[in-house]
CSV table of C-alpha atoms in Angstrom, one decimal:
chain,number,residue,atom,x,y,z
A,782,MET,CA,-12.8,-30.4,-103.2
A,783,ARG,CA,-13.8,-28.5,-100.2
A,784,GLY,CA,-15.0,-25.0,-100.5
A,785,PRO,CA,-13.5,-22.1,-98.6
A,786,GLY,CA,-13.9,-22.2,-94.8
A,787,TYR,CA,-13.5,-19.7,-92.0
A,788,PHE,CA,-12.4,-20.6,-88.5
A,789,HIS,CA,-13.9,-18.9,-85.5
A,790,ASP,CA,-13.0,-19.4,-81.8
A,791,PRO,CA,-15.5,-17.7,-79.5
A,792,THR,CA,-14.3,-17.8,-76.8
A,793,PRO,CA,-31.6,-32.5,-39.0
A,794,HIS,CA,-32.1,-31.8,-36.1
A,795,LYS,CA,-29.8,-33.7,-33.8
A,796,LEU,CA,-31.6,-36.0,-31.3
A,797,ILE,CA,-30.1,-36.0,-27.8
A,798,TYR,CA,-31.2,-38.6,-25.4
A,799,TYR,CA,-30.5,-38.4,-21.7
A,800,THR,CA,-30.2,-41.6,-19.6
A,801,SER,CA,-29.8,-41.3,-15.8
A,802,SER,CA,-28.6,-44.0,-13.4
A,803,GLY,CA,-27.9,-43.9,-9.7
A,804,SER,CA,-27.1,-46.1,-6.8
A,805,GLU,CA,-29.8,-47.8,-4.8
A,806,HIS,CA,-30.3,-46.7,-1.2
A,807,ASP,CA,-31.6,-49.1,1.4
A,808,GLY,CA,-34.8,-48.0,3.1
A,809,ALA,CA,-35.4,-47.9,6.8
A,810,ALA,CA,-35.6,-51.4,8.4
A,811,ASP,CA,-38.9,-50.5,10.1
A,812,MET,CA,-40.6,-49.4,6.8
A,813,ASP,CA,-44.4,-49.4,7.1
A,814,GLU,CA,-46.1,-52.4,5.4
A,815,ASP,CA,-48.4,-50.0,3.5
A,816,SER,CA,-45.5,-48.2,2.0
A,817,PRO,CA,-44.4,-49.2,-1.5
A,818,SER,CA,-41.5,-51.5,-1.7
A,819,LEU,CA,-38.2,-50.4,-3.3
A,820,SER,CA,-38.8,-52.7,-6.3
A,821,ASP,CA,-42.2,-51.1,-6.8
A,822,LEU,CA,-40.7,-47.6,-6.8
A,823,VAL,CA,-38.0,-48.7,-9.3
A,824,ASP,CA,-40.6,-50.3,-11.6
A,825,CYS,CA,-42.8,-47.2,-11.4
A,826,PHE,CA,-39.8,-45.0,-12.2
A,827,LEU,CA,-38.8,-47.1,-15.1
A,828,GLU,CA,-42.3,-47.1,-16.5
A,829,GLU,CA,-42.6,-43.4,-16.3
A,830,SER,CA,-39.1,-42.9,-17.8
A,831,TYR,CA,-40.1,-45.1,-20.8
A,832,SER,CA,-43.4,-43.2,-21.1
A,833,TYR,CA,-41.7,-39.9,-21.1
A,834,GLN,CA,-39.0,-41.1,-23.6
A,835,ASP,CA,-41.7,-42.5,-25.9
A,836,ASP,CA,-43.6,-39.1,-25.7
A,837,ASP,CA,-40.4,-37.3,-26.5
A,838,ASP,CA,-39.7,-39.7,-29.4
A,839,ASN,CA,-43.2,-39.3,-30.8
A,840,ALA,CA,-43.0,-35.5,-30.5
A,841,GLU,CA,-39.6,-35.5,-32.2
A,842,THR,CA,-40.9,-37.8,-34.9
A,843,ASP,CA,-43.9,-35.5,-35.4
A,844,ARG,CA,-41.7,-32.5,-35.6
A,845,SER,CA,-39.4,-34.2,-38.1
A,846,ALA,CA,-42.4,-35.4,-40.2
A,847,ALA,CA,-43.9,-31.9,-40.1
A,848,SER,CA,-40.5,-30.4,-41.2
A,849,ASP,CA,-40.2,-33.0,-44.0
A,850,ASN,CA,-43.7,-32.3,-45.1
A,851,SER,CA,-43.1,-28.6,-45.0
A,852,GLU,CA,-39.9,-29.0,-47.1
A,853,SER,CA,-41.7,-31.3,-49.5
A,854,VAL,CA,-44.5,-28.7,-50.0
A,855,GLU,CA,-42.0,-26.0,-50.4
A,856,ARG,CA,-40.1,-28.0,-53.1
A,857,VAL,CA,-43.4,-28.7,-54.9
A,858,ILE,CA,-44.4,-25.1,-54.9
A,859,ASN,CA,-40.9,-24.0,-56.0
A,860,SER,CA,-41.0,-26.6,-58.8
A,861,VAL,CA,-44.4,-25.5,-60.0
A,862,ILE,CA,-43.2,-21.9,-60.0
A,863,ILE,CA,-40.1,-22.8,-62.0
A,864,ASP,CA,-42.0,-25.0,-64.4
A,865,SER,CA,-44.5,-22.3,-65.0
A,866,SER,CA,-41.8,-19.7,-65.5
A,867,ASP,CA,-39.9,-22.1,-67.9
A,868,ASP,CA,-43.1,-22.7,-69.9
A,869,HIS,CA,-43.7,-19.0,-70.3
A,870,GLU,CA,-40.1,-18.1,-71.2
A,871,LEU,CA,-39.8,-21.0,-73.7
A,872,ARG,CA,-42.9,-20.0,-75.5
A,873,GLN,CA,-41.5,-16.5,-75.9
A,874,LEU,CA,-38.2,-17.8,-77.2
A,875,VAL,CA,-39.5,-20.2,-79.8
A,876,ALA,CA,-42.4,-18.1,-81.1
A,877,PRO,CA,-41.6,-15.8,-84.0
A,878,ALA,CA,-40.4,-12.6,-82.4
A,879,LYS,CA,-42.7,-9.7,-82.9
A,880,GLY,CA,-41.0,-7.1,-85.1
A,881,ASP,CA,-38.3,-9.4,-86.3
A,882,GLN,CA,-39.5,-9.7,-89.9
A,883,TYR,CA,-36.3,-11.3,-91.1
A,884,ARG,CA,-36.7,-14.2,-88.6
A,885,SER,CA,-40.2,-14.8,-89.8
A,886,LEU,CA,-39.2,-14.8,-93.4
A,887,LEU,CA,-36.2,-17.1,-92.7
A,888,THR,CA,-38.4,-19.5,-90.8
A,889,SER,CA,-40.9,-19.8,-93.6
A,890,GLN,CA,-38.2,-20.4,-96.1
A,891,VAL,CA,-36.5,-23.0,-94.0
A,892,GLN,CA,-39.9,-24.8,-93.6
A,893,LEU,CA,-40.4,-24.7,-97.4
A,894,ALA,CA,-36.9,-26.2,-97.9
A,895,LEU,CA,-37.6,-29.0,-95.5
A,896,GLU,CA,-40.8,-29.9,-97.4
A,897,MET,CA,-38.7,-29.9,-100.6
A,898,PHE,CA,-35.9,-32.1,-99.4
A,899,GLN,CA,-37.5,-35.3,-98.2
A,900,PHE,CA,-35.9,-38.7,-98.7
A,901,ARG,CA,-37.9,-41.5,-100.0
A,902,GLY,CA,-35.8,-44.1,-98.1
A,903,ALA,CA,-35.0,-45.0,-94.6
A,904,GLU,CA,-31.5,-46.3,-94.8
A,905,ASN,CA,-28.4,-44.4,-93.6
A,906,VAL,CA,-30.5,-41.8,-91.8
A,907,SER,CA,-27.5,-40.0,-90.4
A,908,ARG,CA,-26.1,-39.4,-93.9
A,909,GLN,CA,-29.5,-38.4,-95.2
A,910,GLN,CA,-29.7,-35.8,-92.5
A,911,GLN,CA,-26.4,-34.3,-93.5
A,912,VAL,CA,-27.5,-34.1,-97.2
A,913,VAL,CA,-30.8,-32.5,-96.2
A,914,LEU,CA,-28.9,-30.0,-94.0
A,915,ARG,CA,-26.8,-29.0,-97.0
A,916,GLY,CA,-29.8,-29.0,-99.3
A,917,VAL,CA,-31.5,-26.5,-97.0
A,918,MET,CA,-28.4,-24.4,-96.8
A,919,SER,CA,-28.0,-24.3,-100.6
A,920,HIS,CA,-31.7,-23.4,-101.0
A,921,LEU,CA,-31.2,-20.4,-98.6
A,922,ARG,CA,-28.2,-19.3,-100.5
A,923,SER,CA,-30.1,-19.5,-103.8
A,924,LEU,CA,-32.5,-16.9,-102.1
A,925,ALA,CA,-29.5,-14.6,-101.5
A,926,HIS,CA,-29.1,-15.4,-97.8
A,927,ASP,CA,-25.5,-15.6,-96.4
A,928,ALA,CA,-26.0,-19.2,-95.2
A,929,ALA,CA,-23.4,-21.8,-94.5
A,930,VAL,CA,-23.1,-25.1,-92.7
A,931,CYS,CA,-21.3,-24.6,-89.4
A,932,LYS,CA,-19.2,-27.4,-88.0
A,933,THR,CA,-18.3,-27.2,-84.3
A,934,LYS,CA,-15.7,-29.5,-82.8
A,935,TRP,CA,-14.3,-29.6,-79.2
A,936,ASN,CA,-12.0,-31.7,-77.1
A,937,ALA,CA,-12.7,-33.4,-73.8
A,938,SER,CA,-11.7,-31.4,-70.7
A,939,ALA,CA,-8.8,-32.7,-68.5
A,940,SER,CA,-11.2,-33.1,-65.6
A,941,GLY,CA,-13.5,-35.3,-67.6
A,942,SER,CA,-16.5,-33.0,-67.0
A,943,LEU,CA,-16.7,-32.4,-70.8
A,944,VAL,CA,-16.5,-35.2,-73.3
A,945,SER,CA,-15.3,-34.5,-76.9
A,946,GLY,CA,-17.8,-34.1,-79.7
A,947,SER,CA,-18.7,-32.4,-82.9
A,948,TYR,CA,-21.9,-31.0,-84.5
A,949,GLU,CA,-23.3,-29.4,-87.6
A,950,PHE,CA,-26.1,-26.8,-88.1
A,951,ILE,CA,-26.8,-23.9,-90.4
A,952,ASP,CA,-26.1,-20.2,-89.6
A,953,VAL,CA,-27.2,-17.2,-91.6
A,954,VAL,CA,-25.4,-13.9,-91.2
A,955,VAL,CA,-27.3,-10.8,-91.9
A,956,ASP,CA,-26.7,-7.1,-91.8
A,957,SER,CA,-28.6,-5.8,-88.8
A,958,SER,CA,-29.8,-2.8,-90.7
A,959,SER,CA,-32.3,-5.2,-92.5
A,960,THR,CA,-33.7,-6.4,-89.1
A,961,SER,CA,-35.2,-4.7,-86.1
A,962,SER,CA,-31.9,-4.9,-84.1
A,963,THR,CA,-29.6,-1.9,-84.0
A,964,SER,CA,-27.0,-2.9,-81.3
A,965,THR,CA,-24.6,-4.9,-83.6
A,966,PRO,CA,-23.6,-4.4,-87.3
A,967,GLN,CA,-24.3,-8.1,-88.0
A,968,LEU,CA,-26.7,-10.7,-86.6
A,969,ARG,CA,-26.1,-14.4,-86.8
A,970,TYR,CA,-29.3,-16.6,-87.0
A,971,LEU,CA,-28.9,-20.3,-86.2
A,972,VAL,CA,-31.0,-22.9,-88.0
A,973,ASP,CA,-31.1,-26.4,-86.4
A,974,LEU,CA,-33.0,-29.2,-88.0
A,975,HIS,CA,-34.9,-31.9,-86.0
A,976,PHE,CA,-34.4,-29.6,-83.0
A,977,ALA,CA,-36.6,-31.1,-80.3
A,978,SER,CA,-35.0,-34.5,-80.7
A,979,LYS,CA,-31.7,-33.0,-79.5
A,980,PHE,CA,-33.2,-32.6,-76.0
A,981,GLU,CA,-34.8,-36.0,-75.5
A,982,ILE,CA,-34.0,-37.8,-72.2
A,983,ALA,CA,-35.0,-41.0,-70.5
A,984,ARG,CA,-38.3,-41.2,-68.5
A,985,PRO,CA,-39.0,-37.4,-68.6
A,986,THR,CA,-41.3,-35.9,-66.0
A,987,GLU,CA,-44.6,-34.4,-67.1
A,988,ALA,CA,-43.1,-30.9,-66.7
A,989,TYR,CA,-40.1,-31.8,-68.9
A,990,ALA,CA,-42.3,-33.5,-71.5
A,991,ARG,CA,-44.4,-30.3,-71.7
A,992,LEU,CA,-41.3,-28.2,-72.4
A,993,LEU,CA,-40.1,-30.7,-75.0
A,994,ASN,CA,-43.5,-30.4,-76.8
A,995,LEU,CA,-43.0,-26.7,-76.9
A,996,LEU,CA,-39.8,-27.0,-79.0
A,997,PRO,CA,-40.1,-26.9,-82.7
A,998,GLY,CA,-39.7,-30.4,-84.0
A,999,ALA,CA,-38.7,-29.6,-87.6
A,1000,ALA,CA,-36.4,-26.7,-87.2
A,1001,PHE,CA,-35.3,-24.0,-84.8
A,1002,VAL,CA,-34.7,-20.6,-86.3
A,1003,GLY,CA,-33.5,-17.8,-84.0
A,1004,THR,CA,-30.6,-15.6,-82.9
A,1005,GLU,CA,-27.6,-16.8,-81.0
A,1006,GLU,CA,-28.9,-15.2,-77.7
A,1007,GLU,CA,-32.3,-16.8,-78.2
A,1008,LEU,CA,-30.8,-20.3,-78.7
A,1009,ARG,CA,-28.4,-19.8,-75.8
A,1010,ARG,CA,-31.3,-19.2,-73.5
A,1011,VAL,CA,-33.2,-22.2,-74.8
A,1012,VAL,CA,-30.2,-24.4,-74.3
A,1013,LYS,CA,-29.7,-23.2,-70.7
A,1014,LEU,CA,-33.4,-23.6,-69.9
A,1015,MET,CA,-33.7,-27.1,-71.3
A,1016,SER,CA,-30.4,-28.3,-69.8
A,1017,ASP,CA,-31.5,-27.2,-66.3
A,1018,ALA,CA,-34.9,-28.7,-66.8
A,1019,ALA,CA,-33.4,-32.0,-68.0
A,1020,LYS,CA,-31.2,-32.1,-64.9
A,1021,ARG,CA,-34.2,-31.6,-62.6
A,1022,SER,CA,-36.2,-34.2,-64.4
A,1023,LEU,CA,-33.5,-36.9,-64.3
A,1024,LYS,CA,-32.8,-36.1,-60.6
A,1025,SER,CA,-36.4,-36.5,-59.7
A,1026,ARG,CA,-36.3,-39.9,-61.4
A,1027,GLU,CA,-33.1,-40.8,-59.6
A,1028,LEU,CA,-31.3,-41.1,-62.9
A,1029,HIS,CA,-27.8,-40.0,-63.8
A,1030,LEU,CA,-27.3,-37.0,-66.0
A,1031,PRO,CA,-25.4,-38.2,-69.1
A,1032,PRO,CA,-22.4,-36.1,-70.1
A,1033,TRP,CA,-24.0,-35.3,-73.5
A,1034,ARG,CA,-27.0,-33.7,-71.8
A,1035,LYS,CA,-25.0,-31.4,-69.5
A,1036,ASN,CA,-25.4,-27.7,-70.2
A,1037,ARG,CA,-21.7,-27.3,-71.0
A,1038,TYR,CA,-21.8,-30.1,-73.7
A,1039,MET,CA,-25.1,-28.8,-75.1
A,1040,HIS,CA,-23.6,-25.3,-75.2
A,1041,MET,CA,-20.5,-26.4,-77.1
A,1042,LYS,CA,-22.7,-27.9,-79.9
A,1043,TRP,CA,-23.8,-24.5,-81.0
A,1044,PHE,CA,-21.4,-22.1,-79.4
A,1045,GLY,CA,-18.0,-23.9,-79.5
A,1046,PRO,CA,-15.2,-23.2,-82.0
A,1047,TYR,CA,-16.6,-23.6,-85.5
A,1048,ARG,CA,-15.9,-23.5,-89.2
A,1049,ARG,CA,-18.2,-22.4,-91.9
A,1050,THR,CA,-18.5,-24.2,-95.2
A,1051,ILE,CA,-20.8,-23.7,-98.2
A,1052,ASN,CA,-20.0,-27.2,-99.7
A,1053,SER,CA,-23.3,-28.7,-100.8
A,1054,VAL,CA,-22.0,-32.2,-100.4
A,1055,PRO,CA,-21.0,-33.8,-97.0
A,1056,ALA,CA,-17.4,-34.7,-97.1
A,1057,ALA,CA,-17.0,-38.3,-95.9
A,1058,GLY,CA,-16.1,-41.7,-97.3
A,1059,GLY,CA,-13.8,-40.2,-100.0
A,1060,GLY,CA,-16.6,-38.4,-101.9
A,1061,ARG,CA,-19.0,-41.4,-102.0
A,1062,TRP,CA,-22.0,-39.1,-101.7
A,1063,ARG,CA,-22.9,-36.4,-104.1
A,1064,ALA,CA,-26.1,-34.4,-104.7
A,1065,GLU,CA,-27.6,-33.1,-107.9
A,1066,ARG,CA,-30.5,-30.9,-108.6
A,1067,THR,CA,-32.0,-29.6,-111.8
A,1068,ALA,CA,-33.6,-26.3,-112.4
A,1069,VAL,CA,-36.6,-24.8,-110.5
A,1070,GLY,CA,-39.1,-27.5,-109.9
A,1071,PHE,CA,-36.4,-30.2,-109.5
A,1072,ASP,CA,-35.7,-33.6,-108.2
A,1073,LEU,CA,-32.6,-33.8,-106.0
A,1074,GLN,CA,-30.8,-37.0,-106.6
A,1075,VAL,CA,-28.3,-38.3,-104.1
A,1076,TYR,CA,-25.9,-41.0,-105.2
A,1077,ASP,CA,-24.0,-43.4,-103.0
A,1078,GLY,CA,-21.0,-44.6,-104.9
A,1079,GLY,CA,-20.1,-47.2,-102.3
A,1080,VAL,CA,-20.1,-51.0,-102.6
A,1081,ASN,CA,-23.9,-51.2,-102.9
A,1082,GLY,CA,-24.1,-48.3,-105.3
A,1083,GLY,CA,-27.5,-47.1,-104.3
A,1084,GLN,CA,-29.4,-44.1,-105.5
A,1085,HIS,CA,-31.9,-42.0,-103.5
A,1086,HIS,CA,-34.3,-39.3,-104.5
A,1087,MET,CA,-35.5,-36.2,-102.7
A,1088,THR,CA,-38.5,-34.5,-104.1
A,1089,ALA,CA,-38.9,-30.8,-104.6
A,1090,SER,CA,-41.9,-28.5,-105.2
A,1091,THR,CA,-41.8,-25.7,-107.6
A,1092,PHE,CA,-40.8,-22.4,-106.1
A,1093,ASN,CA,-43.3,-19.6,-106.3
């Protein structure tokens, strides 16, 4: 049976060449023998014309190359500035906020829960991750946090710019009076497990790889606004990285799609067991200092264990 749920709906320069042609005029019949012949004059004219045209072409090529080099240097400088700015901003966003004691506490408790819930198996990783997600959520609730698993789901756009999808993460709602914030009565902290992996792309540039390494690998814990800024920053950086590699930006890495994963319409649930396969999976835990056992009642009837440390 599913627990109670709540539905929310947030709403070049152009090269111009001149060619001249003219009619030939016969010279005087009594032309001096030392005078150049008409054919010599024509040959001389043509040689000079080609020479001038080559000079113009070379000058134009030099100007074009200089312009391209200038634009390349400008792009490199701008890229370095952007990358440096992104590094600085991302460090600020993922680091524990000074003065936000609740976020620091929540982060440490999420990390403890992740150490507790570790599967001793490698099969069905996707299902294991769902169970771990609910294990972390249940642990936070046992510590009196208003935590729940959030399920977002969205449809594809008519234009095809957005593909359909769904996603799960944890949110924790807290009275803002218990935090440093005073602008809103309630704050919503988002907890996302295996966070850095959600932003991996093909053949990342050095700059993008550096940003990726700044992201918390185990779990992101932060406010909605903090996560929104991280998503926008990483989506833009991924687009630049793929473009520089002449690779296509996949629809599931576009900013709009990434945004919908955490900020699309969602439903909260406090069920500790993922609902799929007709209740094939269930989780059990004993008292403090427990082993969490996850049973797969499918055809193979397997049993998996997740270890837990004693709470202090």
